Tab-separated table of C-alpha atoms in Angstrom:
chain	number	residue	atom	x	y	z
A	156	MET	CA	116.977	183.389	-16.915
A	157	ARG	CA	115.139	186.701	-16.817
A	158	GLY	CA	111.767	184.938	-17.217
A	159	ARG	CA	112.498	182.607	-14.337
A	160	LEU	CA	113.384	185.573	-12.038
A	161	LEU	CA	110.193	187.461	-13.136
A	162	ARG	CA	108.052	184.398	-12.309
A	163	ALA	CA	109.767	183.876	-8.902
A	164	TRP	CA	109.096	187.598	-8.146
A	165	ARG	CA	105.370	187.316	-9.067
A	166	GLU	CA	105.049	184.199	-6.957
A	167	ALA	CA	106.594	185.998	-3.948
A	168	ALA	CA	104.386	188.931	-4.463
A	169	ALA	CA	101.331	186.729	-4.635
A	170	ALA	CA	102.391	184.926	-1.466
A	171	ALA	CA	102.760	188.298	0.286
A	172	ARG	CA	99.313	189.304	-0.778
A	173	GLY	CA	97.891	186.034	0.526
A	174	LEU	CA	99.399	186.597	3.994
A	175	ALA	CA	97.970	190.151	3.954
A	176	GLU	CA	94.505	188.665	3.071
A	177	LEU	CA	94.761	186.101	5.852
A	178	ALA	CA	95.779	188.538	8.608
A	179	PRO	CA	94.694	192.213	7.655
A	180	SER	CA	96.036	194.625	10.079
A	181	ARG	CA	93.561	195.559	12.922
A	182	GLY	CA	93.616	198.844	14.618
A	183	LYS	CA	91.824	197.676	17.831
A	184	PRO	CA	90.669	194.577	19.723
A	185	PRO	CA	89.508	191.836	19.479
A	186	TRP	CA	92.964	190.377	18.721
A	187	ARG	CA	93.970	187.001	17.290
A	188	VAL	CA	96.783	185.793	19.507
A	189	LEU	CA	99.339	183.070	19.247
A	190	PHE	CA	100.710	182.162	22.700
A	191	PHE	CA	104.176	180.483	23.319
A	192	GLY	CA	104.907	179.150	26.749
A	193	THR	CA	105.700	176.199	28.960
A	194	ASP	CA	105.748	176.513	32.688
A	195	GLY	CA	103.585	177.737	35.524
A	196	PHE	CA	104.592	181.384	35.162
A	197	ALA	CA	103.449	181.261	31.493
A	198	ALA	CA	100.248	179.436	32.371
A	199	GLU	CA	99.005	182.308	34.407
A	200	SER	CA	99.302	184.608	31.418
A	201	LEU	CA	97.475	182.085	29.203
A	202	ARG	CA	94.592	181.864	31.862
A	203	ALA	CA	94.356	185.723	31.622
A	204	LEU	CA	94.132	185.674	27.929
A	205	GLU	CA	91.516	182.933	28.069
A	206	ALA	CA	89.530	184.999	30.482
A	207	ALA	CA	89.748	187.961	28.149
A	208	ARG	CA	88.293	185.754	25.349
A	209	GLU	CA	85.035	185.198	27.123
A	210	PRO	CA	81.892	186.653	25.539
A	211	ARG	CA	81.393	190.260	26.688
A	212	LYS	CA	80.382	193.709	25.368
A	213	GLU	CA	83.922	194.587	24.213
A	214	PRO	CA	85.965	191.256	23.912
A	215	LEU	CA	89.679	191.698	23.960
A	216	ILE	CA	90.585	188.322	22.376
A	217	ASP	CA	88.920	186.859	19.293
A	218	ARG	CA	91.176	183.805	18.613
A	219	LEU	CA	93.674	182.188	20.891
A	220	GLU	CA	96.003	179.276	20.067
A	221	VAL	CA	99.042	177.855	21.840
A	222	VAL	CA	102.596	176.750	20.919
A	223	THR	CA	104.308	174.697	23.535
A	224	LEU	CA	107.257	172.138	23.859
A	225	PRO	CA	106.969	168.414	23.850
A	226	SER	CA	107.405	166.929	27.374
A	227	LEU	CA	108.308	163.439	28.612
A	228	SER	CA	106.837	164.051	31.960
A	229	PRO	CA	103.516	162.093	32.772
A	230	ARG	CA	102.233	165.306	34.441
A	231	GLY	CA	102.855	167.297	31.217
A	232	LEU	CA	103.759	170.969	30.961
A	233	PRO	CA	101.582	173.481	32.784
A	234	VAL	CA	100.820	175.461	29.619
A	235	LYS	CA	99.917	172.340	27.652
A	236	ASN	CA	97.630	171.206	30.477
A	237	CYS	CA	95.962	174.587	30.680
A	238	ALA	CA	95.400	174.712	26.934
A	239	GLN	CA	93.709	171.250	27.112
A	240	GLN	CA	91.596	172.465	29.911
A	241	PHE	CA	90.351	175.429	27.815
A	242	GLN	CA	90.210	173.250	24.624
A	243	LEU	CA	92.541	175.648	22.813
A	244	PRO	CA	94.230	174.463	19.531
A	245	THR	CA	97.756	173.480	20.529
A	246	HIS	CA	100.910	173.137	18.461
A	247	ASN	CA	104.198	171.329	19.380
A	248	TRP	CA	107.151	173.464	18.607
A	249	PRO	CA	108.603	173.928	16.000
A	250	ASP	CA	105.063	173.683	14.450
A	251	THR	CA	103.361	176.973	14.936
A	252	GLY	CA	100.265	176.386	12.747
A	253	PRO	CA	99.277	178.199	9.489
A	254	PRO	CA	101.217	181.315	8.930
A	255	GLY	CA	99.709	184.827	8.865
A	256	GLN	CA	96.402	184.196	10.958
A	257	PHE	CA	97.302	186.110	14.018
A	258	ASP	CA	97.660	189.855	14.962
A	259	VAL	CA	100.214	189.399	17.763
A	260	GLY	CA	102.284	186.819	19.432
A	261	VAL	CA	102.857	186.447	23.140
A	262	VAL	CA	105.873	184.678	24.667
A	263	ALA	CA	106.278	183.813	28.339
A	264	SER	CA	109.011	181.333	29.675
A	265	PHE	CA	109.384	179.650	26.284
A	266	GLY	CA	113.031	179.146	26.105
A	267	ARG	CA	113.311	178.959	22.357
A	268	LEU	CA	114.343	181.792	19.889
A	269	LEU	CA	111.720	182.778	17.310
A	270	SER	CA	113.004	183.450	13.840
A	271	GLU	CA	112.802	186.706	12.095
A	272	ASP	CA	110.498	185.104	9.483
A	273	LEU	CA	108.106	183.982	12.251
A	274	ILE	CA	108.212	187.316	14.106
A	275	LEU	CA	107.270	189.191	10.836
A	276	GLN	CA	104.169	187.164	10.397
A	277	PHE	CA	102.519	189.098	13.226
A	278	PRO	CA	101.486	192.793	12.243
A	279	TYR	CA	102.037	193.802	15.889
A	280	GLY	CA	105.121	191.719	16.557
A	281	VAL	CA	105.659	189.320	19.494
A	282	LEU	CA	105.328	190.432	23.128
A	283	ASN	CA	107.368	188.972	25.890
A	284	VAL	CA	106.183	188.663	29.580
A	285	HIS	CA	109.563	188.511	31.392
A	286	PRO	CA	109.772	188.314	35.220
A	287	SER	CA	112.497	190.877	35.985
A	288	TYR	CA	113.013	194.689	35.662
A	289	LEU	CA	115.048	194.577	32.591
A	290	PRO	CA	117.779	195.063	31.757
A	291	ARG	CA	118.536	193.222	35.020
A	292	TRP	CA	118.477	189.496	34.841
A	293	ARG	CA	118.178	188.724	31.040
A	294	GLY	CA	118.007	185.068	30.428
A	295	PRO	CA	116.156	181.813	31.312
A	296	ALA	CA	116.207	182.057	35.071
A	297	PRO	CA	115.587	185.560	36.360
A	298	ILE	CA	113.453	184.752	39.324
A	299	VAL	CA	115.967	182.157	40.645
A	300	HIS	CA	118.858	184.711	40.338
A	301	THR	CA	116.675	187.445	41.840
A	302	VAL	CA	116.487	185.294	45.017
A	303	LEU	CA	119.968	183.858	44.743
A	304	HIS	CA	121.534	187.344	44.716
A	305	GLY	CA	119.447	188.737	47.530
A	306	ASP	CA	117.679	191.467	45.339
A	307	THR	CA	115.235	193.560	47.330
A	308	VAL	CA	113.509	194.819	44.292
A	309	THR	CA	112.416	193.088	41.134
A	310	GLY	CA	109.452	193.519	38.655
A	311	VAL	CA	107.939	192.396	35.423
A	312	THR	CA	108.665	193.665	31.960
A	313	ILE	CA	106.538	193.484	28.804
A	314	MET	CA	108.844	193.872	25.930
A	315	GLN	CA	108.757	193.347	22.190
A	316	ILE	CA	111.122	190.513	21.159
A	317	LYS	CA	113.884	190.624	18.513
A	318	PRO	CA	115.329	187.719	16.643
A	319	LYS	CA	118.639	186.076	17.465
A	320	ARG	CA	118.955	187.234	21.047
A	321	PHE	CA	116.861	186.848	24.221
A	322	ASP	CA	115.467	189.759	26.195
A	323	VAL	CA	117.093	192.645	24.334
A	324	GLY	CA	113.958	194.185	22.699
A	325	PRO	CA	112.272	197.496	23.468
A	326	ILE	CA	110.291	197.909	26.656
A	327	ILE	CA	106.550	198.357	26.359
A	328	LYS	CA	105.546	198.395	30.065
A	329	GLN	CA	107.328	197.826	33.346
A	330	GLU	CA	106.376	197.573	37.001
A	331	LYS	CA	108.659	197.231	39.972
A	332	PHE	CA	107.962	194.863	42.988
A	333	ALA	CA	109.541	194.677	46.353
A	334	VAL	CA	110.797	191.124	47.032
A	335	PRO	CA	109.215	189.861	50.381
A	336	SER	CA	111.820	189.009	52.999
A	337	GLN	CA	112.774	185.204	53.041
A	338	CYS	CA	110.746	184.735	49.853
A	339	THR	CA	111.461	181.472	47.837
A	340	ALA	CA	111.662	181.424	44.091
A	341	LYS	CA	108.413	179.485	43.869
A	342	GLU	CA	106.679	182.043	45.993
A	343	LEU	CA	108.075	184.976	43.923
A	344	GLU	CA	107.174	183.188	40.800
A	345	ALA	CA	103.513	183.009	41.911
A	346	ILE	CA	103.351	186.689	42.692
A	347	LEU	CA	105.134	187.872	39.461
A	348	SER	CA	103.098	185.522	37.306
A	349	LYS	CA	99.856	187.282	38.357
A	350	LEU	CA	101.468	190.727	38.077
A	351	GLY	CA	102.723	189.787	34.559
A	352	ALA	CA	99.298	188.480	33.508
A	353	ASN	CA	97.588	191.626	34.499
A	354	MET	CA	100.145	193.860	32.803
A	355	LEU	CA	99.809	191.737	29.573
A	356	VAL	CA	96.004	192.295	29.499
A	357	SER	CA	96.577	196.037	30.089
A	358	VAL	CA	99.005	196.278	27.119
A	359	LEU	CA	96.598	194.387	24.770
A	360	LYS	CA	93.755	196.812	25.689
A	361	ASN	CA	95.850	199.628	24.209
A	362	LEU	CA	98.210	197.711	21.979
A	363	PRO	CA	98.909	200.328	19.229
A	364	GLU	CA	99.377	203.167	21.531
A	365	CYS	CA	101.520	201.086	23.900
A	366	LEU	CA	103.776	199.999	20.919
A	367	LYS	CA	104.008	203.691	19.748
A	368	ASN	CA	105.415	204.590	23.238
A	369	LYS	CA	107.910	201.739	23.603
A	370	ARG	CA	111.502	202.568	24.516
A	371	GLU	CA	114.851	200.790	24.059
A	372	GLN	CA	116.461	199.137	27.093
A	373	PRO	CA	119.259	201.091	28.755
A	374	ASN	CA	122.820	199.862	28.216
A	375	GLU	CA	123.662	200.260	31.923
A	376	GLY	CA	122.750	197.637	34.600
A	377	VAL	CA	122.653	194.595	32.275
A	378	THR	CA	123.010	191.323	34.141
A	379	PHE	CA	122.431	187.708	33.028
A	380	ALA	CA	120.484	184.812	34.552
A	381	PRO	CA	121.869	181.576	33.212
A	382	LYS	CA	119.856	178.415	33.364
A	383	VAL	CA	119.813	176.426	36.656
A	384	THR	CA	122.164	173.357	36.622
A	385	ILE	CA	122.637	170.469	38.984
A	386	GLY	CA	126.061	171.893	39.814
A	387	MET	CA	124.545	174.884	41.516
A	388	SER	CA	123.151	172.596	44.213
A	389	CYS	CA	126.648	171.575	45.528
A	390	ILE	CA	127.300	173.498	48.590
A	391	LYS	CA	130.837	175.039	48.842
A	392	TRP	CA	131.495	175.006	52.536
A	393	GLU	CA	134.846	176.984	52.136
A	394	GLU	CA	133.352	179.721	49.935
A	395	GLN	CA	129.715	180.279	50.895
A	396	THR	CA	128.389	182.046	53.944
A	397	PRO	CA	125.226	181.064	55.879
A	398	GLU	CA	123.336	183.917	54.129
A	399	GLN	CA	124.365	182.684	50.670
A	400	ILE	CA	123.552	178.976	51.479
A	401	LEU	CA	120.122	180.047	52.823
A	402	ARG	CA	119.499	182.137	49.662
A	403	LEU	CA	120.598	179.187	47.487
A	404	GLN	CA	118.094	176.960	49.294
A	405	ARG	CA	115.231	179.443	48.724
A	406	ALA	CA	116.361	179.878	44.988
A	407	ILE	CA	116.493	176.231	43.954
A	408	GLY	CA	115.887	173.908	46.861
A	409	ALA	CA	112.242	173.248	45.892
A	410	THR	CA	113.356	171.752	42.606
A	411	ILE	CA	116.962	170.609	43.152
A	412	PRO	CA	117.895	169.739	46.847
A	413	LEU	CA	121.279	171.046	47.981
A	414	GLN	CA	123.914	168.380	48.100
A	415	THR	CA	127.276	167.558	49.864
A	416	GLN	CA	129.542	164.622	50.451
A	417	TRP	CA	129.968	162.476	53.510
A	418	MET	CA	132.192	159.476	53.757
A	419	GLY	CA	132.402	159.385	50.094
A	420	ASN	CA	128.626	159.344	49.622
A	421	THR	CA	126.399	161.933	48.251
A	422	ILE	CA	123.666	163.223	50.709
A	423	LYS	CA	121.018	165.899	50.250
A	424	LEU	CA	120.223	168.489	52.882
A	425	LEU	CA	116.638	169.978	53.361
A	426	ASP	CA	115.115	172.408	55.734
A	427	PHE	CA	117.891	174.880	56.257
A	428	VAL	CA	117.570	177.272	59.139
A	429	GLU	CA	119.379	180.149	60.650
A	430	VAL	CA	121.319	179.250	63.843
A	431	HIS	CA	121.716	181.534	66.816
A	432	ASN	CA	123.599	181.553	70.170
A	433	ILE	CA	125.656	178.394	69.564
A	434	HIS	CA	128.961	180.033	68.697
A	435	GLY	CA	130.489	179.861	72.125
A	436	PHE	CA	129.539	176.173	72.491
A	437	ALA	CA	130.664	175.334	69.016
A	438	ASP	CA	133.917	177.119	69.252
A	439	LYS	CA	134.793	175.528	72.567
A	440	LEU	CA	133.983	172.005	71.462
A	441	LEU	CA	136.158	172.382	68.245
A	442	ASN	CA	138.922	174.481	69.583
A	443	GLU	CA	141.120	171.434	70.401
A	444	ARG	CA	140.865	170.063	66.854
A	445	GLY	CA	140.278	173.316	65.033
A	446	ILE	CA	137.168	174.605	63.127
A	447	VAL	CA	137.202	173.453	59.506
A	448	PRO	CA	134.535	174.196	56.847
A	449	GLY	CA	132.188	171.257	56.750
A	450	SER	CA	132.529	170.490	60.319
A	451	VAL	CA	129.129	169.341	61.864
A	452	LEU	CA	127.678	169.377	65.270
A	453	TYR	CA	124.401	168.109	66.539
A	454	HIS	CA	122.442	170.686	68.655
A	455	LYS	CA	120.307	168.454	70.774
A	456	LEU	CA	118.020	171.113	72.135
A	457	SER	CA	116.793	172.256	68.716
A	458	GLN	CA	117.458	168.941	67.046
A	459	THR	CA	119.523	170.496	64.289
A	460	LEU	CA	122.593	169.561	62.493
A	461	VAL	CA	124.872	172.763	62.662
A	462	ILE	CA	127.515	172.975	59.873
A	463	ARG	CA	130.447	175.233	59.640
A	464	CYS	CA	130.627	177.319	56.407
A	465	LYS	CA	132.515	180.519	55.481
A	466	GLY	CA	132.822	182.580	58.625
A	467	ASP	CA	129.761	181.076	60.517
A	468	TRP	CA	127.348	178.275	60.946
A	469	VAL	CA	124.144	177.214	59.189
A	470	GLY	CA	121.389	174.608	60.414
A	471	VAL	CA	119.834	171.645	58.714
A	472	LYS	CA	116.891	169.912	59.975
A	473	THR	CA	116.554	167.004	57.322
A	474	VAL	CA	118.884	164.768	55.475
A	475	ILE	CA	118.374	162.402	52.570
A	476	PHE	CA	120.915	159.529	52.843
A	477	LYS	CA	119.346	156.309	51.449
A	478	LYS	CA	116.159	157.689	52.815
A	479	LYS	CA	114.723	160.755	54.358
A	480	LEU	CA	116.052	161.324	57.919
A	481	THR	CA	115.577	163.939	60.614
A	482	ALA	CA	118.739	165.539	61.921
A	483	ALA	CA	118.304	163.301	65.176
A	484	ASP	CA	118.012	160.194	63.072
A	485	PHE	CA	121.113	161.047	61.086
A	486	TYR	CA	123.089	161.706	64.148
A	487	ASN	CA	122.019	158.610	66.053
A	488	GLY	CA	122.247	156.301	63.064
A	489	TYR	CA	125.476	157.516	61.527
A	490	LEU	CA	127.344	160.362	63.234
A	491	HIS	CA	127.479	159.118	66.805
A	492	PRO	CA	128.388	155.501	66.016
A	493	TRP	CA	131.060	156.806	63.682
A	494	PHE	CA	132.516	159.029	66.364
A	495	GLN	CA	132.611	156.343	68.892
A	496	GLN	CA	134.760	154.185	66.474
A	497	ASN	CA	136.927	157.023	65.297
A	498	SER	CA	137.358	159.288	68.246
A	499	GLN	CA	140.983	160.075	67.486
A	500	MET	CA	140.282	161.115	63.861
A	501	LEU	CA	141.639	164.445	62.825
A	502	GLN	CA	139.049	167.216	62.337
A	503	GLY	CA	140.096	167.801	58.690
A	504	GLU	CA	139.215	164.083	57.978
A	505	CYS	CA	135.758	163.991	59.400
A	506	ARG	CA	133.463	166.600	57.927
A	507	PHE	CA	131.203	167.339	54.983
A	508	HIS	CA	133.046	167.863	51.710
A	509	THR	CA	132.015	169.967	48.753
A	510	LEU	CA	130.599	167.574	46.103
A	511	LYS	CA	132.160	167.757	42.686
A	512	LEU	CA	130.109	166.611	39.736
A	513	THR	CA	131.590	165.419	36.496
A	514	THR	CA	130.166	166.537	33.153
A	515	GLY	CA	128.076	163.358	33.116
A	516	LYS	CA	126.407	164.656	36.410
A	517	LYS	CA	127.488	161.724	38.439
A	518	PRO	CA	129.188	162.298	41.817
A	519	GLU	CA	132.961	162.081	41.707
A	520	ARG	CA	134.202	159.975	44.554
A	521	GLN	CA	136.784	161.712	46.702
A	522	GLY	CA	138.959	160.578	49.581
A	523	LYS	CA	137.205	159.524	52.622
A	524	GLY	CA	135.145	162.349	54.028
A	525	GLY	CA	132.895	162.530	56.938
A	526	ALA	CA	131.402	164.777	59.529
A	527	HIS	CA	132.342	166.010	62.987
A	528	TYR	CA	129.404	164.725	65.020
A	529	ASN	CA	129.791	166.108	68.589
A	530	THR	CA	126.592	167.105	70.358
A	531	ILE	CA	125.780	170.569	71.663
A	532	SER	CA	123.306	170.154	74.433
A	533	ALA	CA	122.589	173.802	75.037
């Protein structure tokens, strides 16, 4: 027994010496970098690393390889496409290539936890480019939640990752950024991806010193940004104000159109707008029947569907119902004919209803719903 233990110890020691020989600790650039990423935000950092690998007097990157996730999309993942463009060696997770051949790992929008064993293969650990001002918005969808909650300030954090939990490691570098008014998540992602890429290059230029000055995240102000789900796209007319619906559209509308239910059918709403100066007309038209969340009017002058939500109204210019329709097309083809046939229907029966999705993500049919379809001509 003792002999077997001694042999096992010697084999482990030899393996450790082998790793040390493969990746001796460097005190300065050029670095050997293994990059982990998937989406467009991550691709911007990869492009910055590739640019820093180009021949120059003092190169920053010596070796660059990529780890990404398999994709069923014919377009592929942005990071994989970028790696192919630059002819970089690429590994499909969980394959990370031969161990012990890199100085530092870099993670951006990867969505997978790295094991402690993997992290320990890098003498300088693994850096994470995270698009929020941590500890606010830890998690997989920080940019979406920044827009969804109306934050006026966000930022980018370069941190060192720890195993077992996302976004809890020490902060290496942070920069704040004022969120532009009416900014969508896609627009904000483009801005923060460039900021993050520049910050990453700055950290790598002075990596040992930056790591020496890292600091733990504060315990105050922690918030979480859970992943985006299809259920988030279902508008809750009784609960959400116009401002909240418009923020929801800016946060997820480019990838998941907002949804509601009309006459037992799922419809998608696009091109949301603020509405002004219609309250008197709308209130007068609906006074006799009562204003109910989900009630819909057609504003002829602006060619907009105007929908009642919590406390006020929100406008919609485009509808997807069987096909893409303008607000005028939807009114002329569906709302106006329905009103002519059901002019005595109670207001509570003819409106948009909040769509409820089952766990299988299929719309759950409710009692007949509809929309109030009167026209506002002024």
